[in-house]
Short mmCIF file of N, CA and C in Angstrom, two decimals:
data_model
loop_
_atom_site.label_atom_id
_atom_site.label_comp_id
_atom_site.label_asym_id
_atom_site.label_seq_id
_atom_site.Cartn_x
_atom_site.Cartn_y
_atom_site.Cartn_z
N MET S 1145 95.83 102.39 100.57
CA MET S 1145 96.32 103.69 100.91
C MET S 1145 95.68 104.76 100.03
N GLU S 1146 95.56 104.47 98.75
CA GLU S 1146 94.97 105.44 97.83
C GLU S 1146 93.52 105.75 98.19
N ASP S 1147 92.76 104.73 98.57
CA ASP S 1147 91.37 104.95 98.95
C ASP S 1147 91.28 105.91 100.13
N TYR S 1148 92.16 105.72 101.10
CA TYR S 1148 92.15 106.58 102.28
C TYR S 1148 92.50 108.02 101.90
N LEU S 1149 93.56 108.18 101.12
CA LEU S 1149 93.96 109.53 100.72
C LEU S 1149 92.87 110.22 99.91
N GLU S 1150 92.27 109.48 99.00
CA GLU S 1150 91.20 110.04 98.18
C GLU S 1150 90.03 110.47 99.07
N ARG S 1151 89.65 109.62 100.00
CA ARG S 1151 88.53 109.93 100.90
C ARG S 1151 88.83 111.12 101.80
N ILE S 1152 90.02 111.16 102.35
CA ILE S 1152 90.43 112.28 103.21
C ILE S 1152 90.41 113.59 102.41
N TYR S 1153 90.96 113.55 101.22
CA TYR S 1153 90.99 114.74 100.36
C TYR S 1153 89.57 115.24 100.09
N LYS S 1154 88.68 114.32 99.73
CA LYS S 1154 87.29 114.69 99.44
C LYS S 1154 86.60 115.28 100.68
N LEU S 1155 86.79 114.65 101.83
CA LEU S 1155 86.16 115.14 103.05
C LEU S 1155 86.63 116.55 103.40
N ILE S 1156 87.93 116.77 103.31
CA ILE S 1156 88.47 118.09 103.62
C ILE S 1156 87.95 119.11 102.62
N ASP S 1157 87.86 118.72 101.37
CA ASP S 1157 87.34 119.62 100.33
C ASP S 1157 85.87 119.96 100.59
N GLU S 1158 85.09 118.96 100.98
CA GLU S 1158 83.65 119.16 101.19
C GLU S 1158 83.32 119.80 102.54
N LYS S 1159 83.97 119.34 103.60
CA LYS S 1159 83.60 119.77 104.95
C LYS S 1159 84.61 120.67 105.63
N GLY S 1160 85.82 120.70 105.11
CA GLY S 1160 86.87 121.46 105.75
C GLY S 1160 87.68 120.65 106.75
N TYR S 1161 87.28 119.43 107.00
CA TYR S 1161 87.98 118.55 107.94
C TYR S 1161 87.64 117.11 107.61
N ALA S 1162 88.43 116.20 108.18
CA ALA S 1162 88.18 114.77 108.02
C ALA S 1162 88.36 114.11 109.37
N ARG S 1163 87.29 113.51 109.86
CA ARG S 1163 87.35 112.78 111.13
C ARG S 1163 87.49 111.29 110.85
N VAL S 1164 88.07 110.58 111.80
CA VAL S 1164 88.25 109.14 111.67
C VAL S 1164 86.90 108.48 111.41
N SER S 1165 85.87 108.89 112.13
CA SER S 1165 84.55 108.27 111.96
C SER S 1165 83.99 108.50 110.55
N ASP S 1166 84.22 109.69 109.99
CA ASP S 1166 83.75 109.97 108.63
C ASP S 1166 84.50 109.14 107.59
N ILE S 1167 85.79 109.01 107.79
CA ILE S 1167 86.61 108.21 106.88
C ILE S 1167 86.17 106.75 106.94
N ALA S 1168 86.00 106.24 108.17
CA ALA S 1168 85.59 104.84 108.36
C ALA S 1168 84.24 104.59 107.71
N GLU S 1169 83.30 105.51 107.91
CA GLU S 1169 81.96 105.35 107.33
C GLU S 1169 82.03 105.35 105.81
N GLY S 1170 82.79 106.28 105.24
CA GLY S 1170 82.88 106.39 103.78
C GLY S 1170 83.54 105.19 103.12
N LEU S 1171 84.49 104.60 103.83
CA LEU S 1171 85.21 103.46 103.26
C LEU S 1171 84.67 102.12 103.75
N GLU S 1172 83.69 102.20 104.65
CA GLU S 1172 83.08 101.00 105.23
C GLU S 1172 84.13 100.10 105.88
N VAL S 1173 84.95 100.71 106.74
CA VAL S 1173 85.95 99.98 107.50
C VAL S 1173 85.83 100.39 108.97
N HIS S 1174 86.52 99.68 109.84
CA HIS S 1174 86.49 99.98 111.26
C HIS S 1174 87.37 101.21 111.55
N PRO S 1175 86.97 102.02 112.52
CA PRO S 1175 87.79 103.19 112.89
C PRO S 1175 89.24 102.82 113.25
N SER S 1176 89.44 101.65 113.84
CA SER S 1176 90.81 101.24 114.19
C SER S 1176 91.67 101.07 112.93
N SER S 1177 91.06 100.60 111.84
CA SER S 1177 91.79 100.48 110.57
C SER S 1177 92.17 101.86 110.04
N VAL S 1178 91.25 102.81 110.18
CA VAL S 1178 91.52 104.17 109.73
C VAL S 1178 92.68 104.76 110.54
N THR S 1179 92.65 104.56 111.84
CA THR S 1179 93.71 105.10 112.70
C THR S 1179 95.07 104.54 112.30
N LYS S 1180 95.14 103.25 112.03
CA LYS S 1180 96.41 102.64 111.61
C LYS S 1180 96.90 103.24 110.29
N MET S 1181 95.96 103.41 109.33
CA MET S 1181 96.37 103.96 108.04
C MET S 1181 96.77 105.43 108.17
N ILE S 1182 96.07 106.18 109.00
CA ILE S 1182 96.43 107.58 109.21
C ILE S 1182 97.84 107.69 109.78
N GLN S 1183 98.17 106.80 110.70
CA GLN S 1183 99.52 106.79 111.27
C GLN S 1183 100.56 106.49 110.20
N LYS S 1184 100.22 105.57 109.28
CA LYS S 1184 101.14 105.25 108.18
C LYS S 1184 101.28 106.44 107.23
N LEU S 1185 100.14 107.10 106.91
CA LEU S 1185 100.18 108.26 106.02
C LEU S 1185 100.96 109.41 106.66
N ASP S 1186 100.86 109.52 107.98
CA ASP S 1186 101.64 110.53 108.70
C ASP S 1186 103.13 110.21 108.59
N LYS S 1187 103.46 108.95 108.82
CA LYS S 1187 104.86 108.51 108.74
C LYS S 1187 105.44 108.75 107.34
N ASP S 1188 104.59 108.57 106.30
CA ASP S 1188 105.02 108.75 104.91
C ASP S 1188 104.87 110.19 104.42
N HIS S 1189 104.54 111.10 105.34
CA HIS S 1189 104.48 112.55 105.07
C HIS S 1189 103.36 112.97 104.12
N TYR S 1190 102.26 112.21 104.10
CA TYR S 1190 101.09 112.62 103.33
C TYR S 1190 100.16 113.50 104.16
N LEU S 1191 100.27 113.36 105.48
CA LEU S 1191 99.46 114.17 106.37
C LEU S 1191 100.17 114.32 107.71
N ILE S 1192 99.65 115.24 108.50
CA ILE S 1192 100.12 115.42 109.86
C ILE S 1192 98.96 115.06 110.76
N TYR S 1193 99.20 114.12 111.64
CA TYR S 1193 98.15 113.61 112.53
C TYR S 1193 98.56 113.81 113.97
N GLU S 1194 97.67 114.43 114.72
CA GLU S 1194 97.86 114.55 116.16
C GLU S 1194 96.65 113.91 116.82
N ARG S 1195 96.92 112.92 117.64
CA ARG S 1195 95.85 112.18 118.29
C ARG S 1195 94.92 113.13 119.03
N TYR S 1196 93.65 112.93 118.83
CA TYR S 1196 92.56 113.72 119.44
C TYR S 1196 92.47 115.16 118.91
N ARG S 1197 93.33 115.53 117.99
CA ARG S 1197 93.28 116.89 117.47
C ARG S 1197 92.92 116.91 115.99
N GLY S 1198 93.08 115.81 115.30
CA GLY S 1198 92.72 115.76 113.90
C GLY S 1198 93.91 115.60 112.99
N LEU S 1199 93.67 115.83 111.71
CA LEU S 1199 94.72 115.66 110.72
C LEU S 1199 94.66 116.77 109.68
N VAL S 1200 95.80 117.01 109.09
CA VAL S 1200 95.94 118.01 108.03
C VAL S 1200 96.77 117.38 106.93
N LEU S 1201 96.32 117.51 105.69
CA LEU S 1201 97.12 117.00 104.57
C LEU S 1201 98.33 117.90 104.34
N THR S 1202 99.46 117.29 104.08
CA THR S 1202 100.65 118.04 103.68
C THR S 1202 100.49 118.41 102.21
N SER S 1203 101.41 119.20 101.68
CA SER S 1203 101.32 119.51 100.25
C SER S 1203 101.44 118.24 99.42
N LYS S 1204 102.27 117.30 99.85
CA LYS S 1204 102.40 116.00 99.17
C LYS S 1204 101.06 115.25 99.21
N GLY S 1205 100.39 115.27 100.36
CA GLY S 1205 99.10 114.61 100.50
C GLY S 1205 98.01 115.26 99.67
N LYS S 1206 98.01 116.59 99.64
CA LYS S 1206 97.02 117.32 98.83
C LYS S 1206 97.20 117.01 97.35
N LYS S 1207 98.46 117.01 96.93
CA LYS S 1207 98.76 116.74 95.51
C LYS S 1207 98.30 115.35 95.12
N MET S 1208 98.62 114.37 95.96
CA MET S 1208 98.24 112.98 95.66
C MET S 1208 96.72 112.82 95.76
N GLY S 1209 96.11 113.42 96.76
CA GLY S 1209 94.66 113.35 96.91
C GLY S 1209 93.93 113.90 95.70
N LYS S 1210 94.38 115.06 95.23
CA LYS S 1210 93.76 115.67 94.04
C LYS S 1210 93.96 114.78 92.82
N ARG S 1211 95.14 114.23 92.70
CA ARG S 1211 95.43 113.35 91.56
C ARG S 1211 94.51 112.12 91.58
N LEU S 1212 94.26 111.58 92.75
CA LEU S 1212 93.40 110.40 92.88
C LEU S 1212 91.94 110.74 92.57
N VAL S 1213 91.48 111.88 93.05
CA VAL S 1213 90.11 112.31 92.77
C VAL S 1213 89.95 112.57 91.27
N ASP S 1214 90.94 113.23 90.68
CA ASP S 1214 90.89 113.50 89.23
C ASP S 1214 90.88 112.20 88.44
N ARG S 1215 91.66 111.21 88.89
CA ARG S 1215 91.69 109.92 88.20
C ARG S 1215 90.31 109.27 88.25
N HIS S 1216 89.68 109.34 89.41
CA HIS S 1216 88.34 108.77 89.57
C HIS S 1216 87.35 109.43 88.61
N HIS S 1217 87.38 110.76 88.55
CA HIS S 1217 86.47 111.48 87.65
C HIS S 1217 86.76 111.15 86.18
N LEU S 1218 88.03 111.03 85.83
CA LEU S 1218 88.40 110.68 84.46
C LEU S 1218 87.85 109.32 84.09
N LEU S 1219 88.00 108.34 84.98
CA LEU S 1219 87.50 107.00 84.68
C LEU S 1219 85.98 106.98 84.56
N GLU S 1220 85.30 107.76 85.40
CA GLU S 1220 83.84 107.89 85.26
C GLU S 1220 83.50 108.46 83.89
N SER S 1221 84.20 109.52 83.49
CA SER S 1221 83.96 110.15 82.18
C SER S 1221 84.21 109.17 81.05
N PHE S 1222 85.31 108.43 81.16
CA PHE S 1222 85.65 107.45 80.13
C PHE S 1222 84.54 106.41 79.99
N LEU S 1223 84.12 105.83 81.09
CA LEU S 1223 83.07 104.81 81.03
C LEU S 1223 81.76 105.39 80.51
N ARG S 1224 81.47 106.61 80.89
CA ARG S 1224 80.25 107.27 80.42
C ARG S 1224 80.30 107.49 78.91
N VAL S 1225 81.44 107.99 78.41
CA VAL S 1225 81.55 108.32 76.99
C VAL S 1225 81.53 107.07 76.11
N ILE S 1226 81.98 105.94 76.65
CA ILE S 1226 81.95 104.72 75.83
C ILE S 1226 80.64 103.96 76.00
N GLY S 1227 79.71 104.53 76.78
CA GLY S 1227 78.37 103.98 76.83
C GLY S 1227 78.07 103.00 77.93
N VAL S 1228 78.91 102.94 78.96
CA VAL S 1228 78.63 102.04 80.09
C VAL S 1228 77.40 102.56 80.81
N GLN S 1229 76.52 101.66 81.20
CA GLN S 1229 75.29 102.05 81.89
C GLN S 1229 75.63 102.73 83.21
N GLU S 1230 74.91 103.80 83.49
CA GLU S 1230 75.18 104.64 84.66
C GLU S 1230 75.23 103.86 85.96
N GLU S 1231 74.34 102.89 86.12
CA GLU S 1231 74.31 102.14 87.38
C GLU S 1231 75.55 101.26 87.59
N ASN S 1232 76.34 101.05 86.53
CA ASN S 1232 77.55 100.24 86.64
C ASN S 1232 78.83 101.06 86.82
N ILE S 1233 78.74 102.35 86.56
CA ILE S 1233 79.95 103.16 86.49
C ILE S 1233 80.71 103.20 87.80
N TYR S 1234 80.05 103.53 88.91
CA TYR S 1234 80.78 103.69 90.18
C TYR S 1234 81.49 102.39 90.57
N LYS S 1235 80.76 101.29 90.51
CA LYS S 1235 81.32 99.99 90.88
C LYS S 1235 82.50 99.64 89.96
N ASP S 1236 82.35 99.88 88.66
CA ASP S 1236 83.41 99.57 87.72
C ASP S 1236 84.66 100.42 87.97
N VAL S 1237 84.45 101.71 88.23
CA VAL S 1237 85.59 102.58 88.51
C VAL S 1237 86.33 102.08 89.75
N GLU S 1238 85.58 101.75 90.79
CA GLU S 1238 86.21 101.24 92.01
C GLU S 1238 87.00 99.97 91.73
N GLY S 1239 86.51 99.18 90.79
CA GLY S 1239 87.19 97.92 90.47
C GLY S 1239 88.45 98.08 89.65
N ILE S 1240 88.53 99.14 88.84
CA ILE S 1240 89.68 99.26 87.94
C ILE S 1240 90.67 100.36 88.31
N GLU S 1241 90.27 101.33 89.11
CA GLU S 1241 91.12 102.51 89.27
C GLU S 1241 92.49 102.20 89.88
N HIS S 1242 92.60 101.21 90.72
CA HIS S 1242 93.88 100.91 91.36
C HIS S 1242 94.73 99.94 90.55
N HIS S 1243 94.19 99.47 89.43
CA HIS S 1243 94.91 98.48 88.64
C HIS S 1243 95.50 99.06 87.36
N LEU S 1244 95.33 100.34 87.15
CA LEU S 1244 95.87 100.97 85.95
C LEU S 1244 97.10 101.80 86.29
N SER S 1245 98.07 101.76 85.41
CA SER S 1245 99.27 102.59 85.61
C SER S 1245 98.91 104.04 85.29
N TRP S 1246 99.74 104.96 85.77
CA TRP S 1246 99.49 106.37 85.45
C TRP S 1246 99.66 106.61 83.95
N ASP S 1247 100.49 105.81 83.29
CA ASP S 1247 100.62 105.90 81.83
C ASP S 1247 99.29 105.56 81.16
N SER S 1248 98.63 104.50 81.61
CA SER S 1248 97.32 104.14 81.06
C SER S 1248 96.30 105.23 81.33
N ILE S 1249 96.34 105.81 82.51
CA ILE S 1249 95.41 106.89 82.86
C ILE S 1249 95.61 108.07 81.91
N THR S 1250 96.86 108.43 81.63
CA THR S 1250 97.15 109.53 80.71
C THR S 1250 96.62 109.23 79.31
N CYS S 1251 96.78 108.00 78.88
CA CYS S 1251 96.27 107.60 77.56
C CYS S 1251 94.74 107.66 77.52
N LEU S 1252 94.09 107.23 78.58
CA LEU S 1252 92.63 107.32 78.64
C LEU S 1252 92.16 108.77 78.64
N GLU S 1253 92.91 109.62 79.32
CA GLU S 1253 92.55 111.04 79.34
C GLU S 1253 92.61 111.61 77.92
N ALA S 1254 93.64 111.27 77.17
CA ALA S 1254 93.76 111.73 75.79
C ALA S 1254 92.61 111.19 74.94
N LEU S 1255 92.26 109.94 75.15
CA LEU S 1255 91.17 109.33 74.40
C LEU S 1255 89.83 110.01 74.69
N VAL S 1256 89.57 110.29 75.96
CA VAL S 1256 88.32 110.97 76.33
C VAL S 1256 88.28 112.35 75.68
N GLN S 1257 89.39 113.07 75.73
CA GLN S 1257 89.42 114.39 75.09
C GLN S 1257 89.19 114.27 73.58
N TYR S 1258 89.81 113.28 72.97
CA TYR S 1258 89.65 113.05 71.53
C TYR S 1258 88.18 112.78 71.19
N LEU S 1259 87.55 111.90 71.94
CA LEU S 1259 86.16 111.55 71.68
C LEU S 1259 85.22 112.72 71.93
N ASN S 1260 85.51 113.51 72.94
CA ASN S 1260 84.64 114.64 73.28
C ASN S 1260 84.77 115.82 72.32
N LYS S 1261 85.83 115.86 71.53
CA LYS S 1261 86.01 116.96 70.59
C LYS S 1261 85.00 116.93 69.45
N ASP S 1262 84.48 115.74 69.14
CA ASP S 1262 83.57 115.63 68.01
C ASP S 1262 82.51 114.56 68.33
N PRO S 1263 81.26 114.99 68.51
CA PRO S 1263 80.20 114.03 68.85
C PRO S 1263 80.04 112.91 67.82
N ASP S 1264 80.44 113.16 66.57
CA ASP S 1264 80.34 112.11 65.55
C ASP S 1264 81.22 110.91 65.90
N ARG S 1265 82.35 111.16 66.56
CA ARG S 1265 83.24 110.07 66.97
C ARG S 1265 82.52 109.14 67.96
N VAL S 1266 81.83 109.76 68.91
CA VAL S 1266 81.10 108.98 69.91
C VAL S 1266 79.95 108.24 69.24
N ASN S 1267 79.27 108.88 68.30
CA ASN S 1267 78.18 108.21 67.58
C ASN S 1267 78.69 107.01 66.80
N GLU S 1268 79.86 107.14 66.16
CA GLU S 1268 80.45 106.01 65.45
C GLU S 1268 80.75 104.87 66.42
N LEU S 1269 81.29 105.21 67.57
CA LEU S 1269 81.59 104.21 68.59
C LEU S 1269 80.32 103.49 69.04
N MET S 1270 79.26 104.24 69.26
CA MET S 1270 77.98 103.64 69.69
C MET S 1270 77.41 102.74 68.60
N ASN S 1271 77.58 103.11 67.35
CA ASN S 1271 77.12 102.27 66.24
C ASN S 1271 77.89 100.94 66.21
N ILE S 1272 79.20 101.02 66.43
CA ILE S 1272 80.00 99.79 66.48
C ILE S 1272 79.54 98.92 67.64
N ARG S 1273 79.28 99.54 68.77
CA ARG S 1273 78.82 98.80 69.94
C ARG S 1273 77.49 98.09 69.65
N LYS S 1274 76.57 98.79 68.98
CA LYS S 1274 75.28 98.19 68.63
C LYS S 1274 75.46 97.01 67.71
N GLU S 1275 76.38 97.14 66.76
CA GLU S 1275 76.67 96.03 65.85
C GLU S 1275 77.18 94.81 66.62
N LEU S 1276 78.08 95.06 67.56
CA LEU S 1276 78.64 93.96 68.34
C LEU S 1276 77.58 93.29 69.20
N GLU S 1277 76.68 94.08 69.76
CA GLU S 1277 75.61 93.54 70.61
C GLU S 1277 74.59 92.73 69.81
N SER S 1278 74.44 93.06 68.54
CA SER S 1278 73.44 92.36 67.72
C SER S 1278 74.00 91.08 67.10
N GLU S 1279 75.28 90.86 67.21
CA GLU S 1279 75.88 89.65 66.63
C GLU S 1279 75.54 88.42 67.42
#
């Protein structure tokens, strides 16, 4: 459900609308799966869906969509700041983002802010990482 909401939010933000075919393509699923999930999201008041007319996120859906997009960006920032190789970041974020509690996300956000306040902190972290890799 989160993947769908995140994708719908991004599409509406980028294009002004979200079509079933665009959602299906972005998530690499069949359009019938998208239609079923859209109906569920409509039932749960995350969006309003009218067959053949499109969908609109409710305020609840917009809030959750933004929160999910922000979580994704935070996890990318976290992995980047701790030195994860760029080619691994997207796949790693996709693998972990749905398995962390919002409490853990908040703690990671504080950690990223802490590390970004002083480049020396990040340098110390990278030095520790180099030591561990050379063992």
